[in-house]
PDB file of C-alpha atoms in Angstrom:
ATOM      1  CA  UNK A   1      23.112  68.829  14.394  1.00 84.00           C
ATOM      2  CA  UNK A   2      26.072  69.710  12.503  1.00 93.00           C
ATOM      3  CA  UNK A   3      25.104  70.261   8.785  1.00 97.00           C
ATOM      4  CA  UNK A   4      28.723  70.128   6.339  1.00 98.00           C
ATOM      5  CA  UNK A   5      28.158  71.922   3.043  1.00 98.00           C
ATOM      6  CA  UNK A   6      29.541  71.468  -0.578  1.00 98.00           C
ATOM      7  CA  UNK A   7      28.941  72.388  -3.999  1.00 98.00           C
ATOM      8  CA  UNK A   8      26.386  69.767  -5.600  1.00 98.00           C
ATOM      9  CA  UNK A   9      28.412  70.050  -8.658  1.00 98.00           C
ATOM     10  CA  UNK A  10      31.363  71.413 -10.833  1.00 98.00           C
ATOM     11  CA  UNK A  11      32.124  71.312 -14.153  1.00 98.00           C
ATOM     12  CA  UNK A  12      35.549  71.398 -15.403  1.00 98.00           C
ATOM     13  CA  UNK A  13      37.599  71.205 -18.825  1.00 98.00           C
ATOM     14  CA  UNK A  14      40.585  68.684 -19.302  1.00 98.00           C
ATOM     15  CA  UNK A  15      43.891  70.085 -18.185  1.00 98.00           C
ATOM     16  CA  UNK A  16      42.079  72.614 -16.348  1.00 98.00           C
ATOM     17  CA  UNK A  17      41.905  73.449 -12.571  1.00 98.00           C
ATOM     18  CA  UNK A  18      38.790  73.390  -9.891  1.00 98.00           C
ATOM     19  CA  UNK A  19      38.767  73.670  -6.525  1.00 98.00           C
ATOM     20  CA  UNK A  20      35.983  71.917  -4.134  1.00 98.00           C
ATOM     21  CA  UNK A  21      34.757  73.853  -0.926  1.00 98.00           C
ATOM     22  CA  UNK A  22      33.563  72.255   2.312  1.00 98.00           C
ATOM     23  CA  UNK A  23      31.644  74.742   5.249  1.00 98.00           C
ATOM     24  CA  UNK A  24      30.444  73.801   8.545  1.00 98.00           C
ATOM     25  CA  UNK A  25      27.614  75.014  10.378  1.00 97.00           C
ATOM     26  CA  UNK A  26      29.028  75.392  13.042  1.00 96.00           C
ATOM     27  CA  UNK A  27      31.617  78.224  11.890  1.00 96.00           C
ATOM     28  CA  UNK A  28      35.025  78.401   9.989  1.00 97.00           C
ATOM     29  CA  UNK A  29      36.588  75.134   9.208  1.00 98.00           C
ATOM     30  CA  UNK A  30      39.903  74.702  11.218  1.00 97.00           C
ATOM     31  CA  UNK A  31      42.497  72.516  11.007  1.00 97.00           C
ATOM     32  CA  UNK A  32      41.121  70.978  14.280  1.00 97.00           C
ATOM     33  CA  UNK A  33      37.887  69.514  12.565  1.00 97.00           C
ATOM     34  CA  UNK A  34      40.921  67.393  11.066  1.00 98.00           C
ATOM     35  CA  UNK A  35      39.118  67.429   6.994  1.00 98.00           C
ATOM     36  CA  UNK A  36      39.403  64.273   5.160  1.00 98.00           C
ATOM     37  CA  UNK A  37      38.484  64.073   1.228  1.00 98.00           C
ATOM     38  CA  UNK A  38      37.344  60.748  -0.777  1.00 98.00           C
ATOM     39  CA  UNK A  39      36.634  60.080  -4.420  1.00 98.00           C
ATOM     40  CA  UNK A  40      33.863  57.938  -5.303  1.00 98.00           C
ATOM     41  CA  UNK A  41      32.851  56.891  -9.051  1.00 98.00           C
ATOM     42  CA  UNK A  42      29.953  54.958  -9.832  1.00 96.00           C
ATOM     43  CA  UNK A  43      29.555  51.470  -8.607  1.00 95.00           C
ATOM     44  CA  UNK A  44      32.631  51.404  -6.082  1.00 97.00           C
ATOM     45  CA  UNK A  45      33.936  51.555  -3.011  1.00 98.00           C
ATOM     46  CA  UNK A  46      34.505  55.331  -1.874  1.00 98.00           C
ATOM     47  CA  UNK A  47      38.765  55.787  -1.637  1.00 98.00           C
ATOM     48  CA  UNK A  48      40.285  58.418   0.383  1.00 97.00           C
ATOM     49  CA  UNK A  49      42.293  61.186  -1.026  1.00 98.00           C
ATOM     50  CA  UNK A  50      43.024  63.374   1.891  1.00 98.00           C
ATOM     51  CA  UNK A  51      43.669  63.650   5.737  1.00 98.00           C
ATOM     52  CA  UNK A  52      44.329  65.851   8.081  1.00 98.00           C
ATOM     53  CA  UNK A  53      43.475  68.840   5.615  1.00 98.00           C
ATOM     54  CA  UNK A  54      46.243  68.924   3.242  1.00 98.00           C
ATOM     55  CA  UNK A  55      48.149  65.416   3.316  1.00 98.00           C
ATOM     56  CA  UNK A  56      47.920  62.955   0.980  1.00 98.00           C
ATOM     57  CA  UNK A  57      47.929  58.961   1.058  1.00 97.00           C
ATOM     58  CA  UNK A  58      50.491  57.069  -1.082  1.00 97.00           C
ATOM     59  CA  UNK A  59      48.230  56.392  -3.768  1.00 97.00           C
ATOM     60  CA  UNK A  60      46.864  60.059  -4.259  1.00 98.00           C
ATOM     61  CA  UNK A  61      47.906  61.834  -7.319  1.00 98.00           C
ATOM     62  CA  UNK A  62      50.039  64.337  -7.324  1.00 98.00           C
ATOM     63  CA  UNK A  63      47.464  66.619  -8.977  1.00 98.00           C
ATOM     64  CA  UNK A  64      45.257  66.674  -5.898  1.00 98.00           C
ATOM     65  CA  UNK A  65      45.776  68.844  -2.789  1.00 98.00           C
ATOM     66  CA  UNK A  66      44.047  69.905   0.292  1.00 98.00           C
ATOM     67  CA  UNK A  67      44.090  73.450   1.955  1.00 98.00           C
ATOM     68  CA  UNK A  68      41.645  75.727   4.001  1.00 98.00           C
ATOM     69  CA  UNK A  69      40.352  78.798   2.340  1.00 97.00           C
ATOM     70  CA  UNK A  70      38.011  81.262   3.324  1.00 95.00           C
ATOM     71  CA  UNK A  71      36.921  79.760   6.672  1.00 97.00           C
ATOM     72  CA  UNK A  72      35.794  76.317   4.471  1.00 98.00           C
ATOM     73  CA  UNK A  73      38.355  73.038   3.616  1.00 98.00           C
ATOM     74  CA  UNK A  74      38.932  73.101   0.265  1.00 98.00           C
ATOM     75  CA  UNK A  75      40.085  70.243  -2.419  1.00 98.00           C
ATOM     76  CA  UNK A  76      42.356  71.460  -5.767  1.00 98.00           C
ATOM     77  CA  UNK A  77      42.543  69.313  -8.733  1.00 98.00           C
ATOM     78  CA  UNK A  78      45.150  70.651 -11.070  1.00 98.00           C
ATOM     79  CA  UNK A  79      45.552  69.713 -14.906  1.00 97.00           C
ATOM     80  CA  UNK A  80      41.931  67.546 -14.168  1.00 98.00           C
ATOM     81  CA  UNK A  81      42.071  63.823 -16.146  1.00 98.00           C
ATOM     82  CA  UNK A  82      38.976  62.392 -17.602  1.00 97.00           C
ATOM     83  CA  UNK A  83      39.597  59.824 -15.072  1.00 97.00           C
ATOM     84  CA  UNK A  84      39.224  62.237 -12.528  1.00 98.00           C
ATOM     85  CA  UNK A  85      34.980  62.584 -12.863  1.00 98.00           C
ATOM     86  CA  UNK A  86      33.701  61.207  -9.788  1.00 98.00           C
ATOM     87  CA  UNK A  87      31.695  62.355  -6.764  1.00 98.00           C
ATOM     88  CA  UNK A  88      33.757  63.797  -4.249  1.00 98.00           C
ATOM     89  CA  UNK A  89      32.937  63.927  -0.102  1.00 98.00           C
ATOM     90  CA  UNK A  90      34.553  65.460   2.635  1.00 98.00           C
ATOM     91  CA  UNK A  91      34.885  64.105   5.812  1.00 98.00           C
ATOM     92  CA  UNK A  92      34.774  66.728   9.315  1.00 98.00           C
ATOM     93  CA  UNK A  93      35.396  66.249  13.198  1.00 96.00           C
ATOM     94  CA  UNK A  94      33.608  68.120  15.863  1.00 94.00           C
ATOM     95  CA  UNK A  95      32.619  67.576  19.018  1.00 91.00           C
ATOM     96  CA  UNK A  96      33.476  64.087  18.943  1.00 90.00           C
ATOM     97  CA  UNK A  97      31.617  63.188  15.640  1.00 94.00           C
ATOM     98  CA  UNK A  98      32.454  62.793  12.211  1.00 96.00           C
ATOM     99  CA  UNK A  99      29.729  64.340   9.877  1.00 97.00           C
ATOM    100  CA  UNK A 100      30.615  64.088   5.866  1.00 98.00           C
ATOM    101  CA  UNK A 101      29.245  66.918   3.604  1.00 98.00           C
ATOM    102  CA  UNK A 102      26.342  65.671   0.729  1.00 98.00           C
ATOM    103  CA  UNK A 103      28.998  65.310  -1.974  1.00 98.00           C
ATOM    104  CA  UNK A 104      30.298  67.853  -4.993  1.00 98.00           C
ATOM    105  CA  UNK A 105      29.458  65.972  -8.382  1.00 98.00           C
ATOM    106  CA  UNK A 106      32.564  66.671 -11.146  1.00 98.00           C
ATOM    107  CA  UNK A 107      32.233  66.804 -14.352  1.00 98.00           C
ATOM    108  CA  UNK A 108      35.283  66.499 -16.810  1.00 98.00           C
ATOM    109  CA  UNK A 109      34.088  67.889 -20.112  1.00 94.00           C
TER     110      UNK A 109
ATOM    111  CA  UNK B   1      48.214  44.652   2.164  1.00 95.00           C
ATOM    112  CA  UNK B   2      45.691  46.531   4.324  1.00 97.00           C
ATOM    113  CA  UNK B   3      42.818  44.395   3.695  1.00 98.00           C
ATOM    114  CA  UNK B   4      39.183  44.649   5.293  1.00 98.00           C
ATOM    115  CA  UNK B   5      36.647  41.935   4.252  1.00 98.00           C
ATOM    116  CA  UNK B   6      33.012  42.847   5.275  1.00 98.00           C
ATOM    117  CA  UNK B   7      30.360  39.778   5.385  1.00 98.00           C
ATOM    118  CA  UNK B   8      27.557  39.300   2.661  1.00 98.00           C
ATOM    119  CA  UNK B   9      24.625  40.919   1.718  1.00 98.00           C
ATOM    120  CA  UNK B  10      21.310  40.883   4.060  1.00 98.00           C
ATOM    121  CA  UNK B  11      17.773  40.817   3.513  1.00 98.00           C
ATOM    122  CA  UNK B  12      15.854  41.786   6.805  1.00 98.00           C
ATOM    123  CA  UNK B  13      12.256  42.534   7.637  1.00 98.00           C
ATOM    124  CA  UNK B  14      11.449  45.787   9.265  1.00 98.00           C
ATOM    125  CA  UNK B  15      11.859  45.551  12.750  1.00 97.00           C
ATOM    126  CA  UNK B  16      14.255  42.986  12.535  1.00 98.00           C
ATOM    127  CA  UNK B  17      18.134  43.457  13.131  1.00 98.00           C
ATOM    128  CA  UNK B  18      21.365  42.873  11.427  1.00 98.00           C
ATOM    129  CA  UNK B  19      25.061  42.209  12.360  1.00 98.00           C
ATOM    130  CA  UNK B  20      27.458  42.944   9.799  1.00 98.00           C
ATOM    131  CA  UNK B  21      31.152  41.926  10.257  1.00 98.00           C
ATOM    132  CA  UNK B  22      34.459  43.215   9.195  1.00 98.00           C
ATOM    133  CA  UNK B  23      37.496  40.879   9.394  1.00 98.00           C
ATOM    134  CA  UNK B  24      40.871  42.912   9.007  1.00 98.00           C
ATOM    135  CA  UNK B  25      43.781  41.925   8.168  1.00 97.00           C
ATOM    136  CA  UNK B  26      47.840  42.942   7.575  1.00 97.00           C
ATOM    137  CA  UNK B  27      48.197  45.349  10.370  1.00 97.00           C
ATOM    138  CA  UNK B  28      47.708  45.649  14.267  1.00 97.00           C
ATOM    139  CA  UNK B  29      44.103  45.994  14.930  1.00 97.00           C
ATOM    140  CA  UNK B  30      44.209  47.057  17.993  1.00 97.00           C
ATOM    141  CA  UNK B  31      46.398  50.472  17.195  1.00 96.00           C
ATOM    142  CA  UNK B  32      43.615  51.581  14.611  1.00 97.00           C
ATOM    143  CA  UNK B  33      40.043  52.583  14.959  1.00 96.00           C
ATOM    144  CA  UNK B  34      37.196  51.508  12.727  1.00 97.00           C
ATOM    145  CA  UNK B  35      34.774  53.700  11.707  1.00 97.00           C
ATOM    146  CA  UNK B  36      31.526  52.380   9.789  1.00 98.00           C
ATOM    147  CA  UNK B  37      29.714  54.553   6.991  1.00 98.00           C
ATOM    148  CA  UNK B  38      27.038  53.644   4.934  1.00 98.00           C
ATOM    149  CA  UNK B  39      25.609  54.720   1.705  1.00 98.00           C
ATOM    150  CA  UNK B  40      21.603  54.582   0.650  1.00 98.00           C
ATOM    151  CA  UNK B  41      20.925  53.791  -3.106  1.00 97.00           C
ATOM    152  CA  UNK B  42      21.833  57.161  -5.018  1.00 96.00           C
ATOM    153  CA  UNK B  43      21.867  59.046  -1.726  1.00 98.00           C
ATOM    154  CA  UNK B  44      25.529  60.378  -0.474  1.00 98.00           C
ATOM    155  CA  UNK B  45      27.940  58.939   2.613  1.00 98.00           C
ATOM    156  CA  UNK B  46      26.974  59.168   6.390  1.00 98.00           C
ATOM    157  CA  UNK B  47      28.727  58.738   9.017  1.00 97.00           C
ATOM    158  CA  UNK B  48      27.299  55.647  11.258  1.00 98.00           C
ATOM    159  CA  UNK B  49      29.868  55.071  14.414  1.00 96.00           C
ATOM    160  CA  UNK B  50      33.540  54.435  15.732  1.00 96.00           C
ATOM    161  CA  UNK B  51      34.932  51.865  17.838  1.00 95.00           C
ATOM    162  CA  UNK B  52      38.256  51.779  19.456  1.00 94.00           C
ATOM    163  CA  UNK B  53      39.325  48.501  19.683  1.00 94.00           C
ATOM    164  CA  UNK B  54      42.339  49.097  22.612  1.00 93.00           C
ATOM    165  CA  UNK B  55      40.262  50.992  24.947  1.00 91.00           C
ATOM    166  CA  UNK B  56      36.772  49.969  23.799  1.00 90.00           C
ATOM    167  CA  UNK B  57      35.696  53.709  23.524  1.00 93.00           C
ATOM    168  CA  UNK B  58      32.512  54.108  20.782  1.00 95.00           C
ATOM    169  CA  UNK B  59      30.649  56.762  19.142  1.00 94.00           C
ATOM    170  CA  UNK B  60      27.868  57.084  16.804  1.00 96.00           C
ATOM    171  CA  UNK B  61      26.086  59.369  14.578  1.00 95.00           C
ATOM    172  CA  UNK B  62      22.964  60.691  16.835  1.00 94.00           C
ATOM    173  CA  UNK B  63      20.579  59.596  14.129  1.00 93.00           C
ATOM    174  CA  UNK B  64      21.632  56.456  14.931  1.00 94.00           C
ATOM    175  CA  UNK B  65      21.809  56.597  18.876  1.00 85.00           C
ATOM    176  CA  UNK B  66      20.227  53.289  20.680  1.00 90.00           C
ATOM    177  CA  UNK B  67      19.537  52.029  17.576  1.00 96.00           C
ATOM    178  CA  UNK B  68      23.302  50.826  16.979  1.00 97.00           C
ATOM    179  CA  UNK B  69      26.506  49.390  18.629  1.00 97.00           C
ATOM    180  CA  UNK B  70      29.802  48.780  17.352  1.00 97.00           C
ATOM    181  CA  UNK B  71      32.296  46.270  18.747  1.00 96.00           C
ATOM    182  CA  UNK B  72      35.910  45.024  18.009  1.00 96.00           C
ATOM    183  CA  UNK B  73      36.964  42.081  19.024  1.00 95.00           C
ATOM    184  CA  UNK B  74      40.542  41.699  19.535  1.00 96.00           C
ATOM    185  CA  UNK B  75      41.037  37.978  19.351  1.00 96.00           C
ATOM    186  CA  UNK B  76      39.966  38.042  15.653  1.00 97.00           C
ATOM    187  CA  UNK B  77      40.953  41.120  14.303  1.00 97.00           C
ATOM    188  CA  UNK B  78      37.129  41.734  13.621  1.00 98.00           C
ATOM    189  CA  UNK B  79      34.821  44.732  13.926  1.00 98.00           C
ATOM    190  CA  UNK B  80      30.745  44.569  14.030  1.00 98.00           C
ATOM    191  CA  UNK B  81      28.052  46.961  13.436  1.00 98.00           C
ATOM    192  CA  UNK B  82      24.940  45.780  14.808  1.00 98.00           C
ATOM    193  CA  UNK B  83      21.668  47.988  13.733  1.00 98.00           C
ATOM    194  CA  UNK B  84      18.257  46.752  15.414  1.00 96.00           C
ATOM    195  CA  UNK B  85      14.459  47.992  14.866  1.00 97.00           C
ATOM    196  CA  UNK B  86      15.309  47.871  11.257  1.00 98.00           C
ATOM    197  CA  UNK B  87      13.524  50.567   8.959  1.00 97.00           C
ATOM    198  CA  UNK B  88      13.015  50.962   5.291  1.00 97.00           C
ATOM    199  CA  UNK B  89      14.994  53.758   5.399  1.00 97.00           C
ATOM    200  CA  UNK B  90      18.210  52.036   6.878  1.00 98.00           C
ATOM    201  CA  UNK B  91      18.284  50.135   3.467  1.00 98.00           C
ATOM    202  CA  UNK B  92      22.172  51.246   2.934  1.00 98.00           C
ATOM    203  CA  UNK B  93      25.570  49.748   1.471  1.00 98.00           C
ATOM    204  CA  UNK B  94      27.563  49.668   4.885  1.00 98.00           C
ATOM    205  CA  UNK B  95      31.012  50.375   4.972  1.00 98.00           C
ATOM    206  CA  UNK B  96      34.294  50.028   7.714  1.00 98.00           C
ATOM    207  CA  UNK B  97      37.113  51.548   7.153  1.00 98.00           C
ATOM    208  CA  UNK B  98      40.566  51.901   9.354  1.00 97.00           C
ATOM    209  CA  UNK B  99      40.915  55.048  11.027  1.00 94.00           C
ATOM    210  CA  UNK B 100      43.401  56.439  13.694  1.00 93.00           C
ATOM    211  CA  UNK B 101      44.303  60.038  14.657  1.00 91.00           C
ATOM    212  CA  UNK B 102      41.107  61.475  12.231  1.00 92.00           C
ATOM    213  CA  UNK B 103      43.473  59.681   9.325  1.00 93.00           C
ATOM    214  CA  UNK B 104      40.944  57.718   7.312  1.00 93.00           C
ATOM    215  CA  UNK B 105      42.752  55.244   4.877  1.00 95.00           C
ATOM    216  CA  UNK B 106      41.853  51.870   3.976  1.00 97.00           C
ATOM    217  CA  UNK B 107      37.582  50.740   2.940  1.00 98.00           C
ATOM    218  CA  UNK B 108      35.637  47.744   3.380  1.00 98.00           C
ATOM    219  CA  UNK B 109      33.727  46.440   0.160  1.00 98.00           C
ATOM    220  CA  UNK B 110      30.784  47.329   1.549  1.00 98.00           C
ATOM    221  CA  UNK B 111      28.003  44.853   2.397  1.00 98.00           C
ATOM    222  CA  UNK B 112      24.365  46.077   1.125  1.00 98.00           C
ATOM    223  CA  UNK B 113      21.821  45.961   3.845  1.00 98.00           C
ATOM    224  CA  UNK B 114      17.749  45.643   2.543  1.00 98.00           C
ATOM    225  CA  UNK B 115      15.294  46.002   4.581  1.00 98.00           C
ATOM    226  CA  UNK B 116      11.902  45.230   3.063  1.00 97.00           C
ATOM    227  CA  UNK B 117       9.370  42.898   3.734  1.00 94.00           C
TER     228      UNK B 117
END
């Protein structure tokens, strides 16, 4: 069983920048396990961020952006909003599954 | 607008199984895939199964494997995730959401499953 790892939880100052990881079991995270990112706050309905690694919907802020570093997917919020504390998942493709990591908790403080 | 309108909550006995329904609309169902998720109370997302409605191909999480199907049916633009030998444990908020080429967009509202006697 494919087990997708990410940091329970971040803290980060207004204005400032973080960066999210996501790490398969089952080796380095390519762009062939095709990473999607969502944003869920409390109470509502998860809303995706990013696809296909690094591209965003039409509603994603400009501040967000998705890359692979270090063998893992990875999510970069630059100049973080208050707005922008939430739980965040990411989403990976292997072997004909999808299999989403437990979630990275932000904090904007 | 992308719009997909899952049915209402459900109360089920263990053992007992539920049908949930997603009715989609503003876009051609049958190019998209719908994936379903769901959510336990204060537990992270999971991945439940896939279902592509042109070619009737499926998938599911193998947790989940002969406990659960998922169906589209053309003719109303509407998916289904059916889970049977319900346990407390499947108590979830289950979600479908559009999919096609591993590009997850648009979310159901969710419809919260309980399964307690």
């Amino acid at each position: 069983q494919t087990v997708v790892t990410q940091e329970p939880s971040l803290t980060v100052s207004p204005g400032g920048t973080v960066t999210l990881t996501c790490a398969s079991s089952t080796g380095a995270v390519t762009s062939g396990y095709y990473p999607n990112w969502f944003q869920q706050k409390p109470g509502q309905t998860p809303r995706s961020l990013i696809y296909r690694t690094s591209n965003k919907h039409s509603w994603t802020p400009a501040r967000f952006s998705g890359s692979l570093l270090g063998g893992k997917a990875a999510l970069t919020l630059s100049g973080v909003q208050p707005e922008d504390e939430a739980e965040y998942y990411c989403l990976l493709y292997y072997d004909g599954l999808w299999f989403f990591g437990g979630g990275t908790k932000l904090t904007v403080l | 607008q992308v719009q997909l309108v899952q049915s209402g909550a459900e109360l089920k006995e263990p053992g007992a199984s539920v049908k949930v329904s997603c009715k989609t609309s503003n876009y051609n169902f049958i190019n998209y895939g719908v994936t379903w998720v769901r959510q336990a109370p204060g537990q992270g997302l999971e991945w439940v199964g896939w279902a592509n409605p042109k070619n009737g191909d499926r998938n599911y999480a193998q947790s989940l494997q002969g406990r659960v199907t998922v169906t589209a049916d053309t003719s109303t633009s509407t998916a289904y995730m059916e889970l049977w030998s319900l346990r407390s444990d499947d108590t979830a908020v289950y979600y479908c959401v559009r999919d096609i080429d591993w590009v997850v967009d648009h979310w159901g509202q969710g419809t919260l499953v309980t399964v307690s006697s």
